[in-house]
Coordinates of C-alpha atoms in Angstrom, one line a residue:
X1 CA -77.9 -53.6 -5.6
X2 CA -74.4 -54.7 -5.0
X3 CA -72.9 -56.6 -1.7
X4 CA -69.7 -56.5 -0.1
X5 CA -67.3 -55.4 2.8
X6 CA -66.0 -51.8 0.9
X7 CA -63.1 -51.4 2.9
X8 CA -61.8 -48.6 2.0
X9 CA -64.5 -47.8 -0.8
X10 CA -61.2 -47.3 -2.9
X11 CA -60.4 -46.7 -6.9
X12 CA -61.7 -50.3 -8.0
X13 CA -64.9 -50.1 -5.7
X14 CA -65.9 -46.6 -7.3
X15 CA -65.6 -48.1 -10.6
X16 CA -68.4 -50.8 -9.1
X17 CA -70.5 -48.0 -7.7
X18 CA -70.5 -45.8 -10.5
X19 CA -71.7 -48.7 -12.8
X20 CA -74.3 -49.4 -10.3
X21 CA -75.6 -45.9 -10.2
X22 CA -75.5 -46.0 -14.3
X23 CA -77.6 -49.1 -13.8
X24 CA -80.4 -47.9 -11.3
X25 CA -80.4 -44.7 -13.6
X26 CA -81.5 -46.3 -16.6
X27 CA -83.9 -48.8 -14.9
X28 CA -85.5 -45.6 -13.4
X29 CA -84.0 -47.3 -9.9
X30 CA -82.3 -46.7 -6.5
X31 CA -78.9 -48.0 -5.9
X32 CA -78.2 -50.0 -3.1
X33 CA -75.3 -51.1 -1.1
X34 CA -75.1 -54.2 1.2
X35 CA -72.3 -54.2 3.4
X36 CA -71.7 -56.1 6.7
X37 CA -70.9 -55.4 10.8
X38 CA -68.6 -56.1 11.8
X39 CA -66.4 -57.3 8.6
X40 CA -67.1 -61.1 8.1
X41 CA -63.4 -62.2 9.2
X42 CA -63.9 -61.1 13.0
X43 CA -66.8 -63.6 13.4
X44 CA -65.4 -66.4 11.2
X45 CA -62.2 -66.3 12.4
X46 CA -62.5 -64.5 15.8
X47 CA -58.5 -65.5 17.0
X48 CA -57.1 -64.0 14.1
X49 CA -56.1 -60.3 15.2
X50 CA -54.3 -59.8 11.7
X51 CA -57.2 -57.7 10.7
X52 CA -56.6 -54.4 9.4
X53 CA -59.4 -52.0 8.2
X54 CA -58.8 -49.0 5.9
X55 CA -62.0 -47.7 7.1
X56 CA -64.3 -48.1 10.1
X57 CA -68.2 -47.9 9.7
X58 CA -68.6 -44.6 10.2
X59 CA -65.5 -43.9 7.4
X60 CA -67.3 -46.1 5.2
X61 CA -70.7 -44.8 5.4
X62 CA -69.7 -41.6 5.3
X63 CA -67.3 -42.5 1.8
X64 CA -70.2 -43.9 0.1
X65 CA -72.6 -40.9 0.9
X66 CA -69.6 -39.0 -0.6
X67 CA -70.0 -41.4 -3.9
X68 CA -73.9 -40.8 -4.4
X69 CA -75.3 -43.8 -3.0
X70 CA -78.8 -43.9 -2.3
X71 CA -79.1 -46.7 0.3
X72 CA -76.7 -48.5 2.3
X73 CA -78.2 -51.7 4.5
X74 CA -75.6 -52.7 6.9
X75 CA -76.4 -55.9 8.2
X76 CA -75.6 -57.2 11.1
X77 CA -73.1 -60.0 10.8
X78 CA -73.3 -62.7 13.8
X79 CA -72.3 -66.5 14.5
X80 CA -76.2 -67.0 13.3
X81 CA -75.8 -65.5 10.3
X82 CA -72.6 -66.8 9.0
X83 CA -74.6 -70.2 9.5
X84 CA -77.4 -69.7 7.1
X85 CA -77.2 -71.8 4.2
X86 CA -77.1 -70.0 0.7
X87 CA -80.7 -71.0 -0.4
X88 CA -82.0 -69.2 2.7
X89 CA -79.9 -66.6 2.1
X90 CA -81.1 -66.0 -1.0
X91 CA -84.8 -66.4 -0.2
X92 CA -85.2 -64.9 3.3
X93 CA -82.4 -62.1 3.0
X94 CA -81.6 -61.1 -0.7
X95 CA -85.6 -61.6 -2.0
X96 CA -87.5 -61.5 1.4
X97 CA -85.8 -58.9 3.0
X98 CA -84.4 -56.0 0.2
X99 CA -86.3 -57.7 -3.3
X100 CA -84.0 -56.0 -6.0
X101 CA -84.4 -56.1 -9.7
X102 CA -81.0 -56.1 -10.3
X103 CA -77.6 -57.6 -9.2
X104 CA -74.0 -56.1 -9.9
X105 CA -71.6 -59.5 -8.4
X106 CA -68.6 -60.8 -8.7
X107 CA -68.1 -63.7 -10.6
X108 CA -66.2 -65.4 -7.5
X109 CA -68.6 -64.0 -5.1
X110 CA -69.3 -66.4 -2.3
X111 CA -72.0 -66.3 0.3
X112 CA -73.9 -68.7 3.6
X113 CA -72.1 -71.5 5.3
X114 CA -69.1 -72.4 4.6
X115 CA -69.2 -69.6 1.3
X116 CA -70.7 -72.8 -0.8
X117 CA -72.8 -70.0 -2.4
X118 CA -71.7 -68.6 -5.7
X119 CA -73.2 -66.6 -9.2
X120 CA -74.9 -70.1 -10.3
X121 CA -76.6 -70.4 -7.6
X122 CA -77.7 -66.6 -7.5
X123 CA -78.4 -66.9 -11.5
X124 CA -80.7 -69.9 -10.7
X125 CA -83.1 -67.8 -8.6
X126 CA -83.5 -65.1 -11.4
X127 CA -86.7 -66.2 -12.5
X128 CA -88.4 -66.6 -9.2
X129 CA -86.5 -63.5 -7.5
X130 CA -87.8 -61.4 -10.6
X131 CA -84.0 -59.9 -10.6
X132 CA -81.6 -60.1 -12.7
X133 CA -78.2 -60.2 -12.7
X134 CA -74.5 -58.2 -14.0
X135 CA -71.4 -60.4 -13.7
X136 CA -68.1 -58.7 -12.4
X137 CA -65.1 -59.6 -15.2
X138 CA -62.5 -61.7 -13.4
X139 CA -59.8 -59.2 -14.1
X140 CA -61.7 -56.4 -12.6
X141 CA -61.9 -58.6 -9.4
X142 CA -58.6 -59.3 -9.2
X143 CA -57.7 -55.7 -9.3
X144 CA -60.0 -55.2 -6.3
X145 CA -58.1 -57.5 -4.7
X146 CA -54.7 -56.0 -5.5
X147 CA -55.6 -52.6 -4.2
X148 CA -57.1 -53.2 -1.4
X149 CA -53.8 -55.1 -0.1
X150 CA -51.3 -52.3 -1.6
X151 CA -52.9 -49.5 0.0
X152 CA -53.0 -51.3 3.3
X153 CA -49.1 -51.8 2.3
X154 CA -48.4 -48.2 1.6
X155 CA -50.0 -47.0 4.5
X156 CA -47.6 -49.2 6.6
X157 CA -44.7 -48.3 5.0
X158 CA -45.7 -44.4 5.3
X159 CA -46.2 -44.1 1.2
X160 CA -49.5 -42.2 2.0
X161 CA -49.5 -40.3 -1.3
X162 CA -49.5 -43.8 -3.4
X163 CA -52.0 -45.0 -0.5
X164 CA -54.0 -41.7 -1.8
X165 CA -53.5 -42.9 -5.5
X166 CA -55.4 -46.0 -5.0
X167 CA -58.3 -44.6 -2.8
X168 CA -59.1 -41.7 -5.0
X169 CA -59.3 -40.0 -1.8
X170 CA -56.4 -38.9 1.1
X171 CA -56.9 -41.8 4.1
X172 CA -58.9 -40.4 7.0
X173 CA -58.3 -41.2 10.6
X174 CA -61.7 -40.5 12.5
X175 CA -62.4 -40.2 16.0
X176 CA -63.0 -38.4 19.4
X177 CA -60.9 -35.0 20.6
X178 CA -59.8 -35.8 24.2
X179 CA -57.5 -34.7 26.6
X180 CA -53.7 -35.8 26.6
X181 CA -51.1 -35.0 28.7
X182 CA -50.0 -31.4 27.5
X183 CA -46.3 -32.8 26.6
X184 CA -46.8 -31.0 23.4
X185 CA -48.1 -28.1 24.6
X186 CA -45.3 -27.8 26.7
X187 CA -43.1 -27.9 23.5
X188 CA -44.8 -24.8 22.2
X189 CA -46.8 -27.1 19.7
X190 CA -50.0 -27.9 21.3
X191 CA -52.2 -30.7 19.8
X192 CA -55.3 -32.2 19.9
X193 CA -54.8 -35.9 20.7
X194 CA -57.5 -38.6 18.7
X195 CA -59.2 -41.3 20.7
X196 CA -59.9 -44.0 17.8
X197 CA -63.1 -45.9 18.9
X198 CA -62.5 -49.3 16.0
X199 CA -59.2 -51.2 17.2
X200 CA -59.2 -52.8 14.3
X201 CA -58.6 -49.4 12.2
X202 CA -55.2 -49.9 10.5
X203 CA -52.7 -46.7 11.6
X204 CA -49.8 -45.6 9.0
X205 CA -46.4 -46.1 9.9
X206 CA -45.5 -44.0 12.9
X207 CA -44.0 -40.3 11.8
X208 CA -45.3 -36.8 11.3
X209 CA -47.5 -36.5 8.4
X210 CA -49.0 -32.8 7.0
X211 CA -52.9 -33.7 7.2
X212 CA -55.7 -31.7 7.4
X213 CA -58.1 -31.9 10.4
X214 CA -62.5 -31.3 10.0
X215 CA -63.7 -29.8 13.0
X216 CA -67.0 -28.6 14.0
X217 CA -67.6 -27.9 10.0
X218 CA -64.1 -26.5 9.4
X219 CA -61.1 -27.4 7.9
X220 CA -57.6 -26.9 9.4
X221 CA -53.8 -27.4 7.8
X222 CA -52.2 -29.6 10.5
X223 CA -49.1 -31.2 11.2
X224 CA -50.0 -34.8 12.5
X225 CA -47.5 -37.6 14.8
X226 CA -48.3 -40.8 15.1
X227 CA -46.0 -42.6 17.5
X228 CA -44.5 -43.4 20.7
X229 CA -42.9 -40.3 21.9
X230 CA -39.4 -42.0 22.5
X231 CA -37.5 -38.6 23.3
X232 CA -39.9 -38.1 26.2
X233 CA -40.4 -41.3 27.4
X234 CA -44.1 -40.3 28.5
X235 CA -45.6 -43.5 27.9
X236 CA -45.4 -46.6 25.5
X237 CA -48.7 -45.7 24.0
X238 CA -49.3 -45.2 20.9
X239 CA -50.1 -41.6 20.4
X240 CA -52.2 -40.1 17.5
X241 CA -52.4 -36.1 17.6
X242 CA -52.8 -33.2 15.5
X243 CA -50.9 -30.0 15.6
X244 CA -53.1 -27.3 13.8
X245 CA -51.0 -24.4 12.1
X246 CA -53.9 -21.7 12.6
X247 CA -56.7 -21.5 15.3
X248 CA -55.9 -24.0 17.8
X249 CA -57.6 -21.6 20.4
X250 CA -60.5 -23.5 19.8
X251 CA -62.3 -25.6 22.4
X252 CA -62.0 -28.8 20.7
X253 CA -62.4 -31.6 23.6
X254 CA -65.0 -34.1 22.9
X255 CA -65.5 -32.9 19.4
X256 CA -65.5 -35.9 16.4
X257 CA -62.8 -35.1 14.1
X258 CA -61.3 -36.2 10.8
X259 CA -57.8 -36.1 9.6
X260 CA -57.2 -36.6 6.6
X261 CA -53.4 -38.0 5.5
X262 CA -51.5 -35.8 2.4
X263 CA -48.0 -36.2 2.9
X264 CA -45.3 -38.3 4.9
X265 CA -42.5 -35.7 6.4
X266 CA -40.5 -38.3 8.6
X267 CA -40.3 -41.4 10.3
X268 CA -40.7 -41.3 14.2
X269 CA -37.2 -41.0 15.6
X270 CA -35.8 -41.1 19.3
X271 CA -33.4 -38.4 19.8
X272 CA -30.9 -37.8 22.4
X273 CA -31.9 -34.6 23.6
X274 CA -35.4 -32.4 24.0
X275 CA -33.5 -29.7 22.4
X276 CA -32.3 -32.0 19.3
X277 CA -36.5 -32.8 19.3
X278 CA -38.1 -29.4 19.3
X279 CA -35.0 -28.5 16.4
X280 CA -36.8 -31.3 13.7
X281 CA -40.5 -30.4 15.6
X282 CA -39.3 -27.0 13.7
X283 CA -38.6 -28.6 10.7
X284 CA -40.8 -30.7 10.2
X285 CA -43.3 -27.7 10.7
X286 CA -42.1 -25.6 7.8
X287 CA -41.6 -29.0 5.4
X288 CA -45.7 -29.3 6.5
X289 CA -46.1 -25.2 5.5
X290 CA -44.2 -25.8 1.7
X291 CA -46.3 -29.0 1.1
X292 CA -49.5 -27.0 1.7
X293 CA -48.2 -23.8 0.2
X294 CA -47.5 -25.8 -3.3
X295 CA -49.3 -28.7 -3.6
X296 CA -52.4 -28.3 -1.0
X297 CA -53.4 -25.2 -3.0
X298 CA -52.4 -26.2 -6.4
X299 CA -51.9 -23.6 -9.4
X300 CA -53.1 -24.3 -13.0
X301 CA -49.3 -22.7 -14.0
X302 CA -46.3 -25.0 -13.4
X303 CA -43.8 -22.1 -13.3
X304 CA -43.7 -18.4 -11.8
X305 CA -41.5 -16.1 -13.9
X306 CA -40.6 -13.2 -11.7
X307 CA -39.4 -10.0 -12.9
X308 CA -38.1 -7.2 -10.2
X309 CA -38.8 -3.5 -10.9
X310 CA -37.3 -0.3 -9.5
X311 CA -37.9 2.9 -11.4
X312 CA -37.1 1.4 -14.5
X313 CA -40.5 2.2 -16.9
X314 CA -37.7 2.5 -19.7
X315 CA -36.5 -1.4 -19.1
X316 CA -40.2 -2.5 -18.9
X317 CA -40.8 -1.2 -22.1
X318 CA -38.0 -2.4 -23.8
X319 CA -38.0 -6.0 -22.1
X320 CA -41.4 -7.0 -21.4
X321 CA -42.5 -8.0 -24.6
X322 CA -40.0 -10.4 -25.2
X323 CA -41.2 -12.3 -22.1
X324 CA -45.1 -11.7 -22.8
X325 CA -44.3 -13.1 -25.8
X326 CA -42.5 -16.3 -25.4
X327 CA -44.4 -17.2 -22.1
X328 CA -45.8 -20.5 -22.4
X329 CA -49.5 -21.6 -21.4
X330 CA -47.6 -22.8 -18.1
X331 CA -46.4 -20.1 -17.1
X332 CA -47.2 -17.2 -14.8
X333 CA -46.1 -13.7 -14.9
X334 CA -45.7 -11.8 -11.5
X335 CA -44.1 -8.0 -11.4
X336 CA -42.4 -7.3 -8.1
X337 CA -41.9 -3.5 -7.9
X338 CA -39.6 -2.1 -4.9
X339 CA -41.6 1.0 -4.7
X340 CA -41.1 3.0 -8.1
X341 CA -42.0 6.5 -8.2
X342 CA -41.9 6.0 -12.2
X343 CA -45.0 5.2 -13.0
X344 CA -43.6 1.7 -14.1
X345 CA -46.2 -0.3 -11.7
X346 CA -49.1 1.6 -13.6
X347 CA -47.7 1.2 -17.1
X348 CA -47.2 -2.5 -16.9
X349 CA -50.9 -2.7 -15.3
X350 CA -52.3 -0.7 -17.9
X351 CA -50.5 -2.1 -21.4
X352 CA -50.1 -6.1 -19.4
X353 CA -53.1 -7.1 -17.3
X354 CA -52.1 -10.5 -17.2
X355 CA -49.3 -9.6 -15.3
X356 CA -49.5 -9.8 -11.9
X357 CA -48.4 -7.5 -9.4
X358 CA -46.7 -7.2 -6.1
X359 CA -45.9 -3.7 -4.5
X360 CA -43.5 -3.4 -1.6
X361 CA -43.9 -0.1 0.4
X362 CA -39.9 0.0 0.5
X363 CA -37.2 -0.8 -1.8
X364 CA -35.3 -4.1 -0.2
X365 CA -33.1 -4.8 -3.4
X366 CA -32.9 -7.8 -5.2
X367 CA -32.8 -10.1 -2.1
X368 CA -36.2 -8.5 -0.4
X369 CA -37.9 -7.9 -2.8
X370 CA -37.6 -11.8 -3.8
X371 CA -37.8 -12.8 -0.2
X372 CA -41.0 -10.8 0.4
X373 CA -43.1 -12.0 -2.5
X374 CA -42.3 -16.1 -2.3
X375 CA -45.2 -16.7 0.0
X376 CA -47.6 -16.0 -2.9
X377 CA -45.7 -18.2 -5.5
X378 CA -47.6 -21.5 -5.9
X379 CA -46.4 -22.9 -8.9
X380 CA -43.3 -26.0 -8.3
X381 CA -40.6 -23.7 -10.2
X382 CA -39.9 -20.4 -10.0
X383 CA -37.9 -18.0 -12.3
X384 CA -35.5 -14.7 -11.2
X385 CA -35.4 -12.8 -13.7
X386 CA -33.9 -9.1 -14.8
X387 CA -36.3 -6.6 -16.0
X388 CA -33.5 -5.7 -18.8
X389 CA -33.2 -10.1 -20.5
X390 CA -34.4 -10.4 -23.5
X391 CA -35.6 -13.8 -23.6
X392 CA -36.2 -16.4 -26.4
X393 CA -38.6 -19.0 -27.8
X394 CA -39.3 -22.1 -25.6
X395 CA -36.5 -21.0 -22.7
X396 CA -38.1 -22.1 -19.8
X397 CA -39.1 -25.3 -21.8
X398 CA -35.3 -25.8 -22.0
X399 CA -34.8 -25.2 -18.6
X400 CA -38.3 -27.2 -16.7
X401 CA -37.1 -30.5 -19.0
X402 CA -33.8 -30.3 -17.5
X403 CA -34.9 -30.1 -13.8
X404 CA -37.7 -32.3 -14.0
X405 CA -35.1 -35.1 -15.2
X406 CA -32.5 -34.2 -12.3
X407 CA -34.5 -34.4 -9.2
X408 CA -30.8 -33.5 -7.6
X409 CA -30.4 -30.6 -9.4
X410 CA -32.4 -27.8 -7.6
X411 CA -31.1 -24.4 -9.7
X412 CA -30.7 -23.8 -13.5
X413 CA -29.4 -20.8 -15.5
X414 CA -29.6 -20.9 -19.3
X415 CA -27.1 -19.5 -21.9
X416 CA -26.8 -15.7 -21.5
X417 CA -25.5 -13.5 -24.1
X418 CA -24.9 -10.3 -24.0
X419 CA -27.7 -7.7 -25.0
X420 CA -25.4 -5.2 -26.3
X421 CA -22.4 -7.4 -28.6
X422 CA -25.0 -10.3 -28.9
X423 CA -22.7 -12.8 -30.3
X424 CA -20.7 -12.6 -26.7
X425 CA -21.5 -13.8 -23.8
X426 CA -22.7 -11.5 -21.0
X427 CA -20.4 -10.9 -17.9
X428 CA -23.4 -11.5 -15.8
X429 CA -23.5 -15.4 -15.8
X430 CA -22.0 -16.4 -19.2
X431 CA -22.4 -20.4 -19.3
X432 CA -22.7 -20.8 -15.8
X433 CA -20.9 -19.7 -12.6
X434 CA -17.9 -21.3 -10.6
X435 CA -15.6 -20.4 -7.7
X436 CA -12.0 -20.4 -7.8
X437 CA -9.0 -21.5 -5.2
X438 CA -9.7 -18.0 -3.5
X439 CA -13.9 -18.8 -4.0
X440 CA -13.6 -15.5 -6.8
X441 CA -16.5 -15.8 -8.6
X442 CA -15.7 -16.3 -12.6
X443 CA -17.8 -18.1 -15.6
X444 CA -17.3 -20.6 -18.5
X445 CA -17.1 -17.7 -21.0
X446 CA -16.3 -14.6 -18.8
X447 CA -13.1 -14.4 -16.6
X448 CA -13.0 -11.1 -14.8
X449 CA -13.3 -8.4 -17.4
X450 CA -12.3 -11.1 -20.7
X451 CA -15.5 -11.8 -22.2
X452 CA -15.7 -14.8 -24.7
X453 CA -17.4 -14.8 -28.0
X454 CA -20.2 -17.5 -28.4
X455 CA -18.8 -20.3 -30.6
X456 CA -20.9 -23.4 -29.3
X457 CA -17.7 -23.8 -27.2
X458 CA -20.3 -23.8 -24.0
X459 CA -22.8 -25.8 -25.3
X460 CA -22.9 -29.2 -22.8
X461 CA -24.5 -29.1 -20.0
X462 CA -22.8 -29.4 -17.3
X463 CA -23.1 -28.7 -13.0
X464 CA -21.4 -25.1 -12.0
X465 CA -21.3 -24.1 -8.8
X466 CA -23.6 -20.9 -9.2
X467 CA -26.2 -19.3 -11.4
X468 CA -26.7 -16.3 -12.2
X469 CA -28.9 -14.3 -10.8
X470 CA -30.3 -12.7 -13.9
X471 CA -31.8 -15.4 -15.2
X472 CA -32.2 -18.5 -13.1
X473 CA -34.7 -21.0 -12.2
X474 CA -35.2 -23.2 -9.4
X475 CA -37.9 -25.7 -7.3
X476 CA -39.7 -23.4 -5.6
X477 CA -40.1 -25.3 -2.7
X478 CA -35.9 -25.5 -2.1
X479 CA -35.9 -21.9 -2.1
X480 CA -38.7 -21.8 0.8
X481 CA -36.5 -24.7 2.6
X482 CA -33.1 -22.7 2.8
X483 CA -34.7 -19.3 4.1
X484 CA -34.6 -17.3 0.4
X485 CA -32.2 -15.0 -0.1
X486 CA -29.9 -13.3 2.3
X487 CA -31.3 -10.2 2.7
X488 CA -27.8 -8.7 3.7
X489 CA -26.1 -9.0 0.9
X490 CA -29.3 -6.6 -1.0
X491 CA -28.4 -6.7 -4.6
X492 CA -24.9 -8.8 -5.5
X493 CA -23.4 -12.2 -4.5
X494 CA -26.6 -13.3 -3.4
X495 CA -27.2 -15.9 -6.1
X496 CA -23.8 -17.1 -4.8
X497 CA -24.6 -17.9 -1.2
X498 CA -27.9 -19.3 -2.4
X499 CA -26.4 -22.2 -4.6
X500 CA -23.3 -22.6 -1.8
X501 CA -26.5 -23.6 0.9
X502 CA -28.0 -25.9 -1.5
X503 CA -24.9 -27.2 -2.2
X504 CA -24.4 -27.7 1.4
X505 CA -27.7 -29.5 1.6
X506 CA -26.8 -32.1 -1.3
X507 CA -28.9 -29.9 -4.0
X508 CA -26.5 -29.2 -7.8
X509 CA -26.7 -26.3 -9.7
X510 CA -26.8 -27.0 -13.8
X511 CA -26.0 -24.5 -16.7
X512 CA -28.6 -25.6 -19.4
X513 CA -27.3 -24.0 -22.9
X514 CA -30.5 -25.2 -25.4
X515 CA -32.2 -22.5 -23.3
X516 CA -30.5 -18.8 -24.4
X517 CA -31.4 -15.2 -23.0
X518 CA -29.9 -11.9 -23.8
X519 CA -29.4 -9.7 -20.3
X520 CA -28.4 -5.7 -21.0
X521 CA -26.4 -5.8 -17.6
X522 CA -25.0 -2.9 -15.3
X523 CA -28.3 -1.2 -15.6
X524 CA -29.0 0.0 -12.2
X525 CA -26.2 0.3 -11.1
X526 CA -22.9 1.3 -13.6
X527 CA -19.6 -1.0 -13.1
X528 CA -17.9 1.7 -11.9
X529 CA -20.2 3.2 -9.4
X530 CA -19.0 3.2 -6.1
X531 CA -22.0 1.5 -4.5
X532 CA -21.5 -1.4 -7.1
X533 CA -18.0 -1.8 -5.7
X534 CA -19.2 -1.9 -2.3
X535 CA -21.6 -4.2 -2.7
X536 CA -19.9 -6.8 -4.5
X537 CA -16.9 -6.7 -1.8

């Protein structure tokens, strides 16, 4: 057996519990849990409303089921019982009442009136309790102690995610569906508003959080406000309720739920117009759809390296290897075929089943094809990529070190030489894309037709304004964020306008040159093909 409150039944108590299931395992035993109710503090020192619980009962019992505990004995904790001197406690409770054969305690664990009892005092009743007894390290205490107030910090402060850290769990917020006053609803974001039964439950810092909500057995991807609602000056309440992205159709009044807490989006704001409010309602909905589209649903990969196909078996074949080749373990492979007649789509699924594959019933150029095929991307980077580059050993190691070191940076393109004079650099991208006085597009290493050859001239890396589209990688979720590509511009300049709105949005792009590629370029379309002309003007 072990005693204590558990609040939050966090990292440090799991540790605890996992050493007292160990224990009752090798005695052949049953571990036990003493905990009190309500927590010690509210009867001791009943004017103190500083309390803040990380869990209520229910959260706790529920927690430690969740852990493997056998038996939990909550006892209930009066004025009487904080009175009982520590000899009776340990006769008439501890031995009387539950009888163990083994203690796991803290070595400053204190217990009956005025906490005078301590380890000695339990080590002295070994013999005649027929128990014996497993001393908590000081250190390990300590720890306890730490955590406990730091999540309780972080959840104030709206740093849920560290919160998370520390409880090995995401922080739930438990309690009763009822009936609100349909100001969301109104909105266009209906919600299911939380009726929280413990007042002494501590509540985050007021904001919209993405959270996940159990239901009647279910689970549900949610977008969840705590606050006020300032901008609608409703109430001064304090308002907890849950906007469920799918299914909120469902008669939910009365019903328990559980939210659980996974991300803080933004603090809670009053803003000067309804309009101004449903605009970041928006926003914060589609920040809540990237969090559970990337990290809710994790991949094993890190990066997605995406390769576009139209009718071009006789690229796939020539380029392909190269990237099957020097993928790393990280990395995932994902064909995107504009609807090829060629036969390409059954080649690559025939000679590369690891590949995956997307098919689009109509060709939608560079832009759609991209734009279609992001909602199954899952990994935290994602790589355009040419089905005629030729890529080399460790690229996209080159290129993930760089990003993951510049969180501002959110687009990289490596060195790209030219397939065809491969000690040149290739028109399409070169060492990395700028804009001119006129916003012409040129490169370091490629102004208009002049193309330089590669004498380590480019080889610092260095922000541009663009990369190039045949070979480019960037945070997956900033491409989500900005609305992809734009789907007008089909098959040229797009990579341009992409970089310009991240740009806009504080976002660099880099041009990382330990990371080199070979593209073949014009290969769909030749430079002097009308089409091309038009599409680049």
């Amino acid at each position: 057996m072990t005693i204590g409150a558990y609040d939050g039944v966090h990292g440090g108590h799991r540790m605890i519990l996992r050493q007292l299931m160990r224990t009752a395992s090798s005695m052949n035993g049953t571990s036990v849990v003493l905990t009190f109710f309500p927590h010690p503090r509210k009867v001791v020192f009943p004017r103190d409303g500083s309390l803040q619980l990380i869990t209520t009962l229910e959260e706790k019992i529920s927690l430690l089921e969740e852990c493997g505990i056998e038996h939990l004995i909550v006892a209930p904790f009066t004025v009487e019982f904080s009175q009982i001197n520590p000899y009776d406690y340990v006769e008439k409770v501890i031995i009387e009442k539950i009888n163990p054969v083994h203690l796991i305690i803290g070595y400053d664990h204190r217990f009956g009136l005025n906490r005078e009892g301590d380890i000695n005092l339990l080590r002295s009743y070994e013999k005649k309790g027929h128990f014996s007894i497993t001393e908590i390290p000081e250190h390990e205490i300590d720890s306890l102690k730490i955590s406990s107030t730091r999540i309780r910090n972080h959840l104030l402060t709206g740093e849920v995610e560290k919160a998370n850290k520390l409880l090995s769990k995401p922080f739930r917020i438990s309690g009763t569906v009822i009936h609100g006053k349909k100001v969301a609803k109104s909105l266009g974001f209906p919600t299911a508003n939380i009726l929280i039964s413990d007042p002494d439950k501590i509540i985050p810092r007021p904001g919209t959080y993405a959270a996940t909500a159990l239901l009647q057995g279910d689970t549900f991807q949610g977008m969840l406000y705590i606050g006020r609602r300032q901008t609608l000056q409703v109430d001064h309440d304090l308002s907890i309720e849950i906007h469920l992205l799918h299914h909120f159709d469902l008669p939910f009044y009365d019903e328990e739920i559980t939210v659980f807490l996974h991300r803080f989006i933004r603090a809670d704001e009053n803003f000067p117009s309804k309009k101004e409010l449903l605009r970041h309602i928006a926003f914060d909905q589609t920040e809540v759809k990237i969090f559970f589209q990337l990290h809710y649903n994790p991949s094993k990969h890190l990066v997605t390296i995406a390769l576009l196909n139209w009718n071009r078996m006789d690229l796939l074949k020539r380029f392909l290897p190269s990237v099957v080749t020097h993928r790393s373990s990280y990395a995932k492979l994902l064909l995107i075929d504009n609807a090829s007649t060629d036969g390409s789509v059954d080649y690559v699924r025939k000679h590369y089943p690891d590949v995956d594959i997307v098919e689009l019933k109509e060709n939608k150029g560079f832009t759609g094809g991209y734009n279609d095929a992001i909602h199954l991307i899952r990994t935290n980077y994602i790589v355009f990529l040419n089905n005629d580059v030729r890529v080399t050993t460790g690229w996209t190691d080159s290129l993930i070190r760089f990003m993951d070191a510049h969180p501002e940076v959110a687009a990289v393109q490596p060195k790209i030489r030219s397939q065809r004079e491969e000690d040149k650099f290739e028109y399409s991208g070169a060492a990395g894309g700028y804009l001119d006085a006129l916003c012409y597009p040129y490169c370091r290493g490629r102004v208009f037709d002049h193309v330089e050859v590669d004498h380590g001239q480019y080889d610092d890396e260095s922000e541009i304004f663009w990369t190039s589209g045949a070979a480019m990688m960037m945070k997956t979720e900033l491409f989500i964020k900005v609305g992809g590509f734009d789907a007008d511009f089909f098959a040229h300049q797009e990579e341009i306008d992409l970089c310009w709105r991240l740009k806009n949005l504080g976002y660099a792009s880099a041009y990382v040159p330990q990371s080199v590629v070979y593209h073949l370029g014009a290969s769909t379309l030749r430079s002097e093909h009308p089409r091309k002309t038009y599409l680049n003007l």
